C-alpha cells in the first residue's frame, strides 16, 4: 500500500516539474513582411521564431526555414503583458527596419540595444515605431 502511494506521489511530482519546466521560455512565431536588422545582421522578410528565456537577457531570432539565425542581448523593459499582448516592435528610419523589442505574457518586455547601424540611421531623425502583434502560443 505504501509503495503504491509513493508511486502516485512521484508521478504527480514529475508532472508538476514538467509543467514548471515548460514555462521557462517564450517562443513567438511572427511573420515579418520586410527585411530588418538585429544588431549588425540583416535578415530577409519571412516567418521567424523569437525565443526568450525567463531570467536571461538573451533572445534568439530564427527563420522558419532555419536559414537565418541571430542571438542578441535584450534588456528587461516593463511588466509582463496580459494574454493577447505579445508583440515584436521595430524602429523604422526610411526603408530601414531595426528590431527594437519583444513583449510576451510570460517574459514581459525586452528591448534590444541600438546597433551602430541604427544609431547612424537615427542621426537627426526620430524613429517610427512599428509593432507586429503575434499569437503567444
mmCIF file of N, CA and C in Angstrom:
data_model
loop_
_atom_site.group_PDB
_atom_site.id
_atom_site.type_symbol
_atom_site.label_atom_id
_atom_site.label_comp_id
_atom_site.label_asym_id
_atom_site.label_seq_id
_atom_site.Cartn_x
_atom_site.Cartn_y
_atom_site.Cartn_z
ATOM 1 N N UNK A 1 0.828 -1.195 0.000
ATOM 2 C CA UNK A 1 0.000 0.000 0.000
ATOM 3 C C UNK A 1 0.867 1.251 0.000
ATOM 4 N N UNK A 2 1.918 1.281 0.866
ATOM 5 C CA UNK A 2 2.788 2.443 0.923
ATOM 6 C C UNK A 2 3.506 2.659 -0.409
ATOM 7 N N UNK A 3 3.955 1.583 -1.055
ATOM 8 C CA UNK A 3 4.667 1.689 -2.325
ATOM 9 C C UNK A 3 3.759 2.276 -3.396
ATOM 10 N N UNK A 4 2.483 1.895 -3.411
ATOM 11 C CA UNK A 4 1.528 2.425 -4.379
ATOM 12 C C UNK A 4 1.333 3.930 -4.172
ATOM 13 N N UNK A 5 1.207 4.354 -2.934
ATOM 14 C CA UNK A 5 1.040 5.781 -2.611
ATOM 15 C C UNK A 5 2.279 6.569 -3.002
ATOM 16 N N UNK A 6 3.451 6.039 -2.718
ATOM 17 C CA UNK A 6 4.702 6.713 -3.075
ATOM 18 C C UNK A 6 4.819 6.830 -4.595
ATOM 19 N N UNK A 7 4.437 5.780 -5.315
ATOM 20 C CA UNK A 7 4.486 5.818 -6.779
ATOM 21 C C UNK A 7 3.563 6.889 -7.340
ATOM 22 N N UNK A 8 2.362 6.989 -6.777
ATOM 23 C CA UNK A 8 1.421 8.014 -7.236
ATOM 24 C C UNK A 8 1.941 9.415 -6.945
ATOM 25 N N UNK A 9 2.495 9.625 -5.757
ATOM 26 C CA UNK A 9 3.047 10.934 -5.402
ATOM 27 C C UNK A 9 4.225 11.300 -6.307
ATOM 28 N N UNK A 10 5.062 10.332 -6.622
ATOM 29 C CA UNK A 10 6.200 10.581 -7.513
ATOM 30 C C UNK A 10 5.707 10.959 -8.906
ATOM 31 N N UNK A 11 4.656 10.315 -9.368
ATOM 32 C CA UNK A 11 4.089 10.643 -10.680
ATOM 33 C C UNK A 11 3.526 12.052 -10.718
ATOM 34 N N UNK A 12 2.806 12.457 -9.677
ATOM 35 C CA UNK A 12 2.260 13.812 -9.594
ATOM 36 C C UNK A 12 3.399 14.828 -9.543
ATOM 37 N N UNK A 13 4.431 14.551 -8.763
ATOM 38 C CA UNK A 13 5.574 15.466 -8.662
ATOM 39 C C UNK A 13 6.264 15.621 -10.019
ATOM 40 N N UNK A 14 6.398 14.525 -10.743
ATOM 41 C CA UNK A 14 7.028 14.592 -12.068
ATOM 42 C C UNK A 14 6.205 15.450 -13.022
ATOM 43 N N UNK A 15 4.882 15.295 -12.990
ATOM 44 C CA UNK A 15 4.025 16.115 -13.845
ATOM 45 C C UNK A 15 4.122 17.587 -13.491
ATOM 46 N N UNK A 16 4.174 17.902 -12.207
ATOM 47 C CA UNK A 16 4.302 19.300 -11.779
ATOM 48 C C UNK A 16 5.638 19.880 -12.233
ATOM 49 N N UNK A 17 6.698 19.111 -12.126
ATOM 50 C CA UNK A 17 8.011 19.593 -12.562
ATOM 51 C C UNK A 17 8.037 19.815 -14.064
ATOM 52 N N UNK A 18 7.417 18.939 -14.836
ATOM 53 C CA UNK A 18 7.373 19.111 -16.289
ATOM 54 C C UNK A 18 6.621 20.380 -16.641
ATOM 55 N N UNK A 19 5.537 20.658 -15.938
ATOM 56 C CA UNK A 19 4.777 21.876 -16.198
ATOM 57 C C UNK A 19 5.591 23.116 -15.896
ATOM 58 N N UNK A 20 6.351 23.091 -14.820
ATOM 59 C CA UNK A 20 7.190 24.235 -14.470
ATOM 60 C C UNK A 20 8.295 24.415 -15.497
ATOM 61 N N UNK A 21 8.890 23.320 -15.973
ATOM 62 C CA UNK A 21 9.947 23.402 -16.968
ATOM 63 C C UNK A 21 9.417 23.966 -18.281
ATOM 64 N N UNK A 22 8.210 23.595 -18.660
ATOM 65 C CA UNK A 22 7.635 24.048 -19.922
ATOM 66 C C UNK A 22 7.376 25.547 -19.922
ATOM 67 N N UNK A 23 7.318 26.180 -18.772
ATOM 68 C CA UNK A 23 7.022 27.601 -18.681
ATOM 69 C C UNK A 23 8.269 28.457 -18.490
ATOM 70 N N UNK A 24 9.446 27.991 -18.895
ATOM 71 C CA UNK A 24 10.664 28.747 -18.661
ATOM 72 C C UNK A 24 11.060 29.636 -19.828
ATOM 73 N N UNK A 25 10.357 29.545 -20.941
ATOM 74 C CA UNK A 25 10.706 30.384 -22.080
ATOM 75 C C UNK A 25 9.471 30.735 -22.910
ATOM 76 N N UNK A 26 9.635 31.732 -23.741
ATOM 77 C CA UNK A 26 8.580 32.126 -24.665
ATOM 78 C C UNK A 26 9.068 31.878 -26.076
ATOM 79 N N UNK A 27 8.222 31.317 -26.882
ATOM 80 C CA UNK A 27 8.536 31.002 -28.269
ATOM 81 C C UNK A 27 7.461 31.655 -29.126
ATOM 82 N N UNK A 28 7.752 32.827 -29.711
ATOM 83 C CA UNK A 28 6.779 33.552 -30.527
ATOM 84 C C UNK A 28 7.049 33.313 -32.001
ATOM 85 N N UNK A 29 6.003 33.104 -32.761
ATOM 86 C CA UNK A 29 6.133 32.992 -34.213
ATOM 87 C C UNK A 29 5.590 34.270 -34.820
ATOM 88 N N UNK A 30 6.386 34.892 -35.674
ATOM 89 C CA UNK A 30 5.999 36.173 -36.260
ATOM 90 C C UNK A 30 6.355 36.183 -37.745
ATOM 91 N N UNK A 31 5.435 36.709 -38.549
ATOM 92 C CA UNK A 31 5.680 36.874 -39.972
ATOM 93 C C UNK A 31 6.063 38.328 -40.207
ATOM 94 N N UNK A 32 7.307 38.570 -40.554
ATOM 95 C CA UNK A 32 7.815 39.918 -40.763
ATOM 96 C C UNK A 32 7.786 40.199 -42.266
ATOM 97 N N UNK A 33 6.979 41.178 -42.714
ATOM 98 C CA UNK A 33 6.811 41.409 -44.154
ATOM 99 C C UNK A 33 7.891 42.299 -44.789
ATOM 100 N N UNK A 34 8.985 42.546 -44.085
ATOM 101 C CA UNK A 34 10.043 43.409 -44.612
ATOM 102 C C UNK A 34 11.391 42.916 -44.086
ATOM 103 N N UNK A 35 12.456 43.274 -44.792
ATOM 104 C CA UNK A 35 13.796 42.965 -44.295
ATOM 105 C C UNK A 35 14.046 43.818 -43.059
ATOM 106 N N UNK A 36 14.844 43.292 -42.123
ATOM 107 C CA UNK A 36 15.114 44.023 -40.897
ATOM 108 C C UNK A 36 16.485 43.639 -40.358
ATOM 109 N N UNK A 37 16.982 44.470 -39.443
ATOM 110 C CA UNK A 37 18.288 44.222 -38.850
ATOM 111 C C UNK A 37 18.150 43.910 -37.368
ATOM 112 N N UNK A 38 19.008 42.994 -36.918
ATOM 113 C CA UNK A 38 19.167 42.692 -35.494
ATOM 114 C C UNK A 38 20.660 42.853 -35.231
ATOM 115 N N UNK A 39 21.001 43.851 -34.426
ATOM 116 C CA UNK A 39 22.418 44.157 -34.258
ATOM 117 C C UNK A 39 22.983 44.567 -35.604
ATOM 118 N N UNK A 40 24.057 43.928 -36.012
ATOM 119 C CA UNK A 40 24.671 44.247 -37.303
ATOM 120 C C UNK A 40 24.311 43.240 -38.388
ATOM 121 N N UNK A 41 23.351 42.364 -38.115
ATOM 122 C CA UNK A 41 22.962 41.351 -39.092
ATOM 123 C C UNK A 41 21.626 41.706 -39.723
ATOM 124 N N UNK A 42 21.579 41.689 -41.050
ATOM 125 C CA UNK A 42 20.348 41.980 -41.773
ATOM 126 C C UNK A 42 19.657 40.660 -42.120
ATOM 127 N N UNK A 43 18.350 40.612 -41.862
ATOM 128 C CA UNK A 43 17.566 39.405 -42.122
ATOM 129 C C UNK A 43 16.496 39.712 -43.161
ATOM 130 N N UNK A 44 16.199 38.762 -44.034
ATOM 131 C CA UNK A 44 15.169 38.998 -45.044
ATOM 132 C C UNK A 44 13.761 38.878 -44.457
ATOM 133 N N UNK A 45 12.788 39.398 -45.183
ATOM 134 C CA UNK A 45 11.383 39.237 -44.791
ATOM 135 C C UNK A 45 11.080 37.750 -44.693
ATOM 136 N N UNK A 46 10.148 37.396 -43.824
ATOM 137 C CA UNK A 46 9.770 35.989 -43.707
ATOM 138 C C UNK A 46 9.212 35.653 -42.345
ATOM 139 N N UNK A 47 9.016 34.368 -42.142
ATOM 140 C CA UNK A 47 8.487 33.877 -40.865
ATOM 141 C C UNK A 47 9.652 33.550 -39.938
ATOM 142 N N UNK A 48 9.539 34.022 -38.690
ATOM 143 C CA UNK A 48 10.601 33.840 -37.704
ATOM 144 C C UNK A 48 10.043 33.327 -36.394
ATOM 145 N N UNK A 49 10.926 32.667 -35.632
ATOM 146 C CA UNK A 49 10.617 32.256 -34.274
ATOM 147 C C UNK A 49 11.524 33.077 -33.357
ATOM 148 N N UNK A 50 10.911 33.763 -32.400
ATOM 149 C CA UNK A 50 11.661 34.577 -31.441
ATOM 150 C C UNK A 50 11.534 33.891 -30.086
ATOM 151 N N UNK A 51 12.670 33.531 -29.511
ATOM 152 C CA UNK A 51 12.688 32.802 -28.252
ATOM 153 C C UNK A 51 13.414 33.618 -27.188
ATOM 154 N N UNK A 52 12.794 33.710 -26.020
ATOM 155 C CA UNK A 52 13.452 34.358 -24.881
ATOM 156 C C UNK A 52 13.239 33.500 -23.652
ATOM 157 N N UNK A 53 14.258 33.428 -22.832
ATOM 158 C CA UNK A 53 14.233 32.619 -21.613
ATOM 159 C C UNK A 53 13.943 33.507 -20.407
ATOM 160 N N UNK A 54 13.164 33.014 -19.473
ATOM 161 C CA UNK A 54 12.935 33.733 -18.223
ATOM 162 C C UNK A 54 14.258 33.801 -17.466
ATOM 163 N N UNK A 55 14.606 34.986 -16.982
ATOM 164 C CA UNK A 55 15.827 35.156 -16.214
ATOM 165 C C UNK A 55 17.085 35.321 -17.052
ATOM 166 N N UNK A 56 16.952 35.351 -18.378
ATOM 167 C CA UNK A 56 18.102 35.515 -19.251
ATOM 168 C C UNK A 56 17.944 36.797 -20.059
ATOM 169 N N UNK A 57 19.051 37.420 -20.384
ATOM 170 C CA UNK A 57 18.996 38.613 -21.216
ATOM 171 C C UNK A 57 19.142 38.283 -22.693
ATOM 172 N N UNK A 58 19.268 37.033 -23.040
ATOM 173 C CA UNK A 58 19.454 36.649 -24.436
ATOM 174 C C UNK A 58 18.122 36.334 -25.102
ATOM 175 N N UNK A 59 18.018 36.725 -26.366
ATOM 176 C CA UNK A 59 16.911 36.275 -27.204
ATOM 177 C C UNK A 59 17.510 35.725 -28.492
ATOM 178 N N UNK A 60 16.792 34.806 -29.122
ATOM 179 C CA UNK A 60 17.224 34.289 -30.419
ATOM 180 C C UNK A 60 16.118 34.509 -31.429
ATOM 181 N N UNK A 61 16.525 34.814 -32.638
ATOM 182 C CA UNK A 61 15.605 35.020 -33.752
ATOM 183 C C UNK A 61 16.043 34.043 -34.833
ATOM 184 N N UNK A 62 15.141 33.149 -35.238
ATOM 185 C CA UNK A 62 15.500 32.120 -36.211
ATOM 186 C C UNK A 62 14.415 32.028 -37.266
ATOM 187 N N UNK A 63 14.837 32.007 -38.538
ATOM 188 C CA UNK A 63 13.862 31.894 -39.617
ATOM 189 C C UNK A 63 13.229 30.508 -39.609
ATOM 190 N N UNK A 64 12.002 30.434 -40.117
ATOM 191 C CA UNK A 64 11.258 29.166 -40.120
ATOM 192 C C UNK A 64 11.987 28.089 -40.921
ATOM 193 N N UNK A 65 12.740 28.500 -41.954
ATOM 194 C CA UNK A 65 13.471 27.522 -42.758
ATOM 195 C C UNK A 65 14.876 27.249 -42.211
ATOM 196 N N UNK A 66 15.193 27.822 -41.046
ATOM 197 C CA UNK A 66 16.491 27.667 -40.370
ATOM 198 C C UNK A 66 17.672 28.214 -41.159
ATOM 199 N N UNK A 67 17.414 29.016 -42.195
ATOM 200 C CA UNK A 67 18.490 29.584 -42.997
ATOM 201 C C UNK A 67 19.147 30.777 -42.310
ATOM 202 N N UNK A 68 18.401 31.474 -41.452
ATOM 203 C CA UNK A 68 18.923 32.662 -40.778
ATOM 204 C C UNK A 68 18.670 32.567 -39.286
ATOM 205 N N UNK A 69 19.689 32.912 -38.516
ATOM 206 C CA UNK A 69 19.553 32.880 -37.068
ATOM 207 C C UNK A 69 20.489 33.914 -36.464
ATOM 208 N N UNK A 70 20.023 34.581 -35.415
ATOM 209 C CA UNK A 70 20.856 35.554 -34.719
ATOM 210 C C UNK A 70 20.438 35.580 -33.244
ATOM 211 N N UNK A 71 21.411 35.799 -32.382
ATOM 212 C CA UNK A 71 21.140 35.960 -30.956
ATOM 213 C C UNK A 71 21.508 37.382 -30.571
ATOM 214 N N UNK A 72 20.812 37.908 -29.590
ATOM 215 C CA UNK A 72 21.072 39.272 -29.145
ATOM 216 C C UNK A 72 20.806 39.395 -27.658
ATOM 217 N N UNK A 73 21.448 40.367 -27.068
ATOM 218 C CA UNK A 73 21.124 40.738 -25.692
ATOM 219 C C UNK A 73 19.863 41.583 -25.751
ATOM 220 N N UNK A 74 18.986 41.387 -24.802
ATOM 221 C CA UNK A 74 17.764 42.186 -24.702
ATOM 222 C C UNK A 74 17.530 42.487 -23.232
ATOM 223 N N UNK A 75 17.297 43.741 -22.935
ATOM 224 C CA UNK A 75 17.143 44.174 -21.558
ATOM 225 C C UNK A 75 15.684 44.169 -21.140
ATOM 226 N N UNK A 76 15.433 43.815 -19.889
ATOM 227 C CA UNK A 76 14.071 43.801 -19.362
ATOM 228 C C UNK A 76 13.488 45.202 -19.425
ATOM 229 N N UNK A 77 12.246 45.271 -19.894
ATOM 230 C CA UNK A 77 11.590 46.571 -20.035
ATOM 231 C C UNK A 77 10.113 46.416 -19.750
ATOM 232 N N UNK A 78 9.666 46.944 -18.646
ATOM 233 C CA UNK A 78 8.243 46.894 -18.342
ATOM 234 C C UNK A 78 7.823 45.601 -17.686
ATOM 235 N N UNK A 79 6.545 45.513 -17.448
ATOM 236 C CA UNK A 79 5.965 44.368 -16.762
ATOM 237 C C UNK A 79 5.502 43.330 -17.754
ATOM 238 N N UNK A 80 5.226 42.166 -17.234
ATOM 239 C CA UNK A 80 4.673 41.112 -18.077
ATOM 240 C C UNK A 80 3.342 41.569 -18.631
ATOM 241 N N UNK A 81 3.087 41.231 -19.891
ATOM 242 C CA UNK A 81 1.849 41.649 -20.543
ATOM 243 C C UNK A 81 0.704 40.713 -20.246
ATOM 244 N N UNK A 82 -0.465 41.141 -20.615
ATOM 245 C CA UNK A 82 -1.652 40.303 -20.490
ATOM 246 C C UNK A 82 -1.747 39.420 -21.722
ATOM 247 N N UNK A 83 -2.545 38.372 -21.639
ATOM 248 C CA UNK A 83 -2.733 37.485 -22.779
ATOM 249 C C UNK A 83 -3.211 38.316 -23.962
ATOM 250 N N UNK A 84 -2.640 38.059 -25.115
ATOM 251 C CA UNK A 84 -3.015 38.785 -26.318
ATOM 252 C C UNK A 84 -2.153 40.001 -26.583
ATOM 253 N N UNK A 85 -1.218 40.314 -25.676
ATOM 254 C CA UNK A 85 -0.360 41.475 -25.871
ATOM 255 C C UNK A 85 1.021 41.119 -26.400
ATOM 256 N N UNK A 86 1.222 39.926 -26.862
ATOM 257 C CA UNK A 86 2.522 39.550 -27.400
ATOM 258 C C UNK A 86 2.754 40.326 -28.693
ATOM 259 N N UNK A 87 3.960 40.922 -28.801
ATOM 260 C CA UNK A 87 4.261 41.716 -29.988
ATOM 261 C C UNK A 87 5.767 41.816 -30.177
ATOM 262 N N UNK A 88 6.135 42.107 -31.391
ATOM 263 C CA UNK A 88 7.520 42.361 -31.755
ATOM 264 C C UNK A 88 7.531 43.784 -32.303
ATOM 265 N N UNK A 89 8.471 44.615 -31.826
ATOM 266 C CA UNK A 89 8.490 46.012 -32.244
ATOM 267 C C UNK A 89 9.746 46.332 -33.047
ATOM 268 N N UNK A 90 9.613 47.317 -33.912
ATOM 269 C CA UNK A 90 10.704 47.752 -34.783
ATOM 270 C C UNK A 90 10.820 49.260 -34.750
ATOM 271 N N UNK A 91 12.040 49.760 -34.918
ATOM 272 C CA UNK A 91 12.276 51.169 -35.187
ATOM 273 C C UNK A 91 12.470 51.283 -36.692
ATOM 274 N N UNK A 92 11.794 52.240 -37.303
ATOM 275 C CA UNK A 92 11.847 52.404 -38.754
ATOM 276 C C UNK A 92 12.417 53.786 -39.083
ATOM 277 N N UNK A 93 13.433 53.798 -39.935
ATOM 278 C CA UNK A 93 14.048 55.022 -40.436
ATOM 279 C C UNK A 93 14.043 54.904 -41.959
ATOM 280 N N UNK A 94 13.163 55.628 -42.622
ATOM 281 C CA UNK A 94 13.046 55.486 -44.074
ATOM 282 C C UNK A 94 12.621 54.078 -44.420
ATOM 283 N N UNK A 95 13.465 53.374 -45.195
ATOM 284 C CA UNK A 95 13.136 51.994 -45.559
ATOM 285 C C UNK A 95 13.934 50.973 -44.737
ATOM 286 N N UNK A 96 14.583 51.429 -43.674
ATOM 287 C CA UNK A 96 15.372 50.541 -42.818
ATOM 288 C C UNK A 96 14.599 50.213 -41.535
ATOM 289 N N UNK A 97 14.529 48.924 -41.223
ATOM 290 C CA UNK A 97 13.805 48.444 -40.042
ATOM 291 C C UNK A 97 14.790 47.762 -39.091
ATOM 292 N N UNK A 98 14.686 48.093 -37.810
ATOM 293 C CA UNK A 98 15.557 47.515 -36.788
ATOM 294 C C UNK A 98 14.701 46.901 -35.691
ATOM 295 N N UNK A 99 14.986 45.636 -35.344
ATOM 296 C CA UNK A 99 14.258 45.006 -34.244
ATOM 297 C C UNK A 99 14.542 45.787 -32.972
ATOM 298 N N UNK A 100 13.483 46.254 -32.311
ATOM 299 C CA UNK A 100 13.640 47.100 -31.128
ATOM 300 C C UNK A 100 13.239 46.399 -29.839
ATOM 301 N N UNK A 101 12.261 45.482 -29.908
ATOM 302 C CA UNK A 101 11.824 44.839 -28.681
ATOM 303 C C UNK A 101 10.904 43.664 -28.921
ATOM 304 N N UNK A 102 10.736 42.884 -27.868
ATOM 305 C CA UNK A 102 9.868 41.711 -27.882
ATOM 306 C C UNK A 102 9.081 41.720 -26.580
ATOM 307 N N UNK A 103 7.765 41.597 -26.673
ATOM 308 C CA UNK A 103 6.911 41.544 -25.486
ATOM 309 C C UNK A 103 6.111 40.263 -25.518
ATOM 310 N N UNK A 104 6.044 39.585 -24.365
ATOM 311 C CA UNK A 104 5.224 38.383 -24.263
ATOM 312 C C UNK A 104 4.600 38.326 -22.874
ATOM 313 N N UNK A 105 3.471 37.626 -22.752
ATOM 314 C CA UNK A 105 2.819 37.499 -21.448
ATOM 315 C C UNK A 105 3.699 36.828 -20.406
ATOM 316 N N UNK A 106 4.563 35.917 -20.810
ATOM 317 C CA UNK A 106 5.367 35.150 -19.860
ATOM 318 C C UNK A 106 6.643 35.873 -19.435
ATOM 319 N N UNK A 107 7.379 36.414 -20.402
ATOM 320 C CA UNK A 107 8.676 37.009 -20.073
ATOM 321 C C UNK A 107 8.636 38.531 -19.974
ATOM 322 N N UNK A 108 7.527 39.158 -20.313
ATOM 323 C CA UNK A 108 7.425 40.607 -20.248
ATOM 324 C C UNK A 108 8.121 41.268 -21.418
ATOM 325 N N UNK A 109 8.478 42.538 -21.240
ATOM 326 C CA UNK A 109 9.110 43.293 -22.313
ATOM 327 C C UNK A 109 10.613 43.144 -22.314
ATOM 328 N N UNK A 110 11.168 43.059 -23.502
ATOM 329 C CA UNK A 110 12.613 43.008 -23.697
ATOM 330 C C UNK A 110 12.950 44.006 -24.792
ATOM 331 N N UNK A 111 13.913 44.881 -24.545
ATOM 332 C CA UNK A 111 14.338 45.825 -25.577
ATOM 333 C C UNK A 111 15.774 45.529 -25.974
ATOM 334 N N UNK A 112 16.057 45.717 -27.248
ATOM 335 C CA UNK A 112 17.392 45.477 -27.775
ATOM 336 C C UNK A 112 18.166 46.787 -27.819
ATOM 337 N N UNK A 113 19.457 46.740 -27.563
ATOM 338 C CA UNK A 113 20.253 47.961 -27.686
ATOM 339 C C UNK A 113 20.368 48.363 -29.161
ATOM 340 N N UNK A 114 20.528 49.672 -29.399
ATOM 341 C CA UNK A 114 20.690 50.149 -30.777
ATOM 342 C C UNK A 114 22.071 49.754 -31.284
ATOM 343 N N UNK A 115 22.100 49.242 -32.486
ATOM 344 C CA UNK A 115 23.368 48.891 -33.124
ATOM 345 C C UNK A 115 24.006 50.158 -33.690
ATOM 346 N N UNK A 116 25.258 50.031 -34.112
ATOM 347 C CA UNK A 116 25.944 51.165 -34.736
ATOM 348 C C UNK A 116 25.187 51.600 -35.993
ATOM 349 N N UNK A 117 24.680 50.642 -36.751
ATOM 350 C CA UNK A 117 23.908 50.965 -37.957
ATOM 351 C C UNK A 117 22.640 51.733 -37.642
ATOM 352 N N UNK A 118 21.946 51.334 -36.573
ATOM 353 C CA UNK A 118 20.732 52.047 -36.203
ATOM 354 C C UNK A 118 21.064 53.448 -35.693
ATOM 355 N N UNK A 119 22.114 53.568 -34.914
ATOM 356 C CA UNK A 119 22.498 54.909 -34.433
ATOM 357 C C UNK A 119 22.831 55.827 -35.604
ATOM 358 N N UNK A 120 23.479 55.290 -36.612
ATOM 359 C CA UNK A 120 23.802 56.081 -37.813
ATOM 360 C C UNK A 120 22.520 56.482 -38.546
ATOM 361 N N UNK A 121 21.589 55.529 -38.715
ATOM 362 C CA UNK A 121 20.326 55.817 -39.404
ATOM 363 C C UNK A 121 19.485 56.820 -38.620
ATOM 364 N N UNK A 122 19.651 56.858 -37.303
ATOM 365 C CA UNK A 122 18.831 57.706 -36.446
ATOM 366 C C UNK A 122 19.318 59.153 -36.375
ATOM 367 N N UNK A 123 20.483 59.435 -36.894
ATOM 368 C CA UNK A 123 21.019 60.799 -36.792
ATOM 369 C C UNK A 123 20.050 61.805 -37.393
ATOM 370 N N UNK A 124 19.630 62.726 -36.538
ATOM 371 C CA UNK A 124 18.769 63.805 -36.994
ATOM 372 C C UNK A 124 17.314 63.438 -37.195
ATOM 373 N N UNK A 125 16.917 62.249 -36.831
ATOM 374 C CA UNK A 125 15.502 61.882 -37.000
ATOM 375 C C UNK A 125 15.039 60.941 -35.897
ATOM 376 N N UNK A 126 13.763 60.985 -35.628
ATOM 377 C CA UNK A 126 13.158 60.078 -34.644
ATOM 378 C C UNK A 126 12.640 58.860 -35.395
ATOM 379 N N UNK A 127 12.702 57.702 -34.745
ATOM 380 C CA UNK A 127 12.181 56.517 -35.436
ATOM 381 C C UNK A 127 10.656 56.490 -35.435
ATOM 382 N N UNK A 128 10.126 55.874 -36.436
ATOM 383 C CA UNK A 128 8.722 55.491 -36.412
ATOM 384 C C UNK A 128 8.713 54.144 -35.709
ATOM 385 N N UNK A 129 7.847 53.974 -34.723
ATOM 386 C CA UNK A 129 7.777 52.702 -34.022
ATOM 387 C C UNK A 129 6.656 51.860 -34.614
ATOM 388 N N UNK A 130 6.978 50.640 -34.961
ATOM 389 C CA UNK A 130 6.027 49.724 -35.591
ATOM 390 C C UNK A 130 5.961 48.457 -34.761
ATOM 391 N N UNK A 131 4.762 47.931 -34.589
ATOM 392 C CA UNK A 131 4.588 46.689 -33.824
ATOM 393 C C UNK A 131 3.851 45.666 -34.678
ATOM 394 N N UNK A 132 4.269 44.426 -34.550
ATOM 395 C CA UNK A 132 3.572 43.304 -35.164
ATOM 396 C C UNK A 132 3.036 42.471 -34.007
ATOM 397 N N UNK A 133 1.719 42.345 -33.925
ATOM 398 C CA UNK A 133 1.109 41.531 -32.879
ATOM 399 C C UNK A 133 1.250 40.060 -33.262
ATOM 400 N N UNK A 134 1.517 39.231 -32.266
ATOM 401 C CA UNK A 134 1.680 37.804 -32.522
ATOM 402 C C UNK A 134 0.872 36.994 -31.530
ATOM 403 N N UNK A 135 0.542 35.802 -31.918
ATOM 404 C CA UNK A 135 -0.169 34.876 -31.040
ATOM 405 C C UNK A 135 0.867 34.200 -30.154
ATOM 406 N N UNK A 136 0.779 34.356 -28.831
ATOM 407 C CA UNK A 136 1.818 33.829 -27.950
ATOM 408 C C UNK A 136 1.806 32.319 -27.772
ATOM 409 N N UNK A 137 1.049 31.578 -28.529
ATOM 410 C CA UNK A 137 1.012 30.116 -28.363
ATOM 411 C C UNK A 137 2.184 29.471 -28.956
#
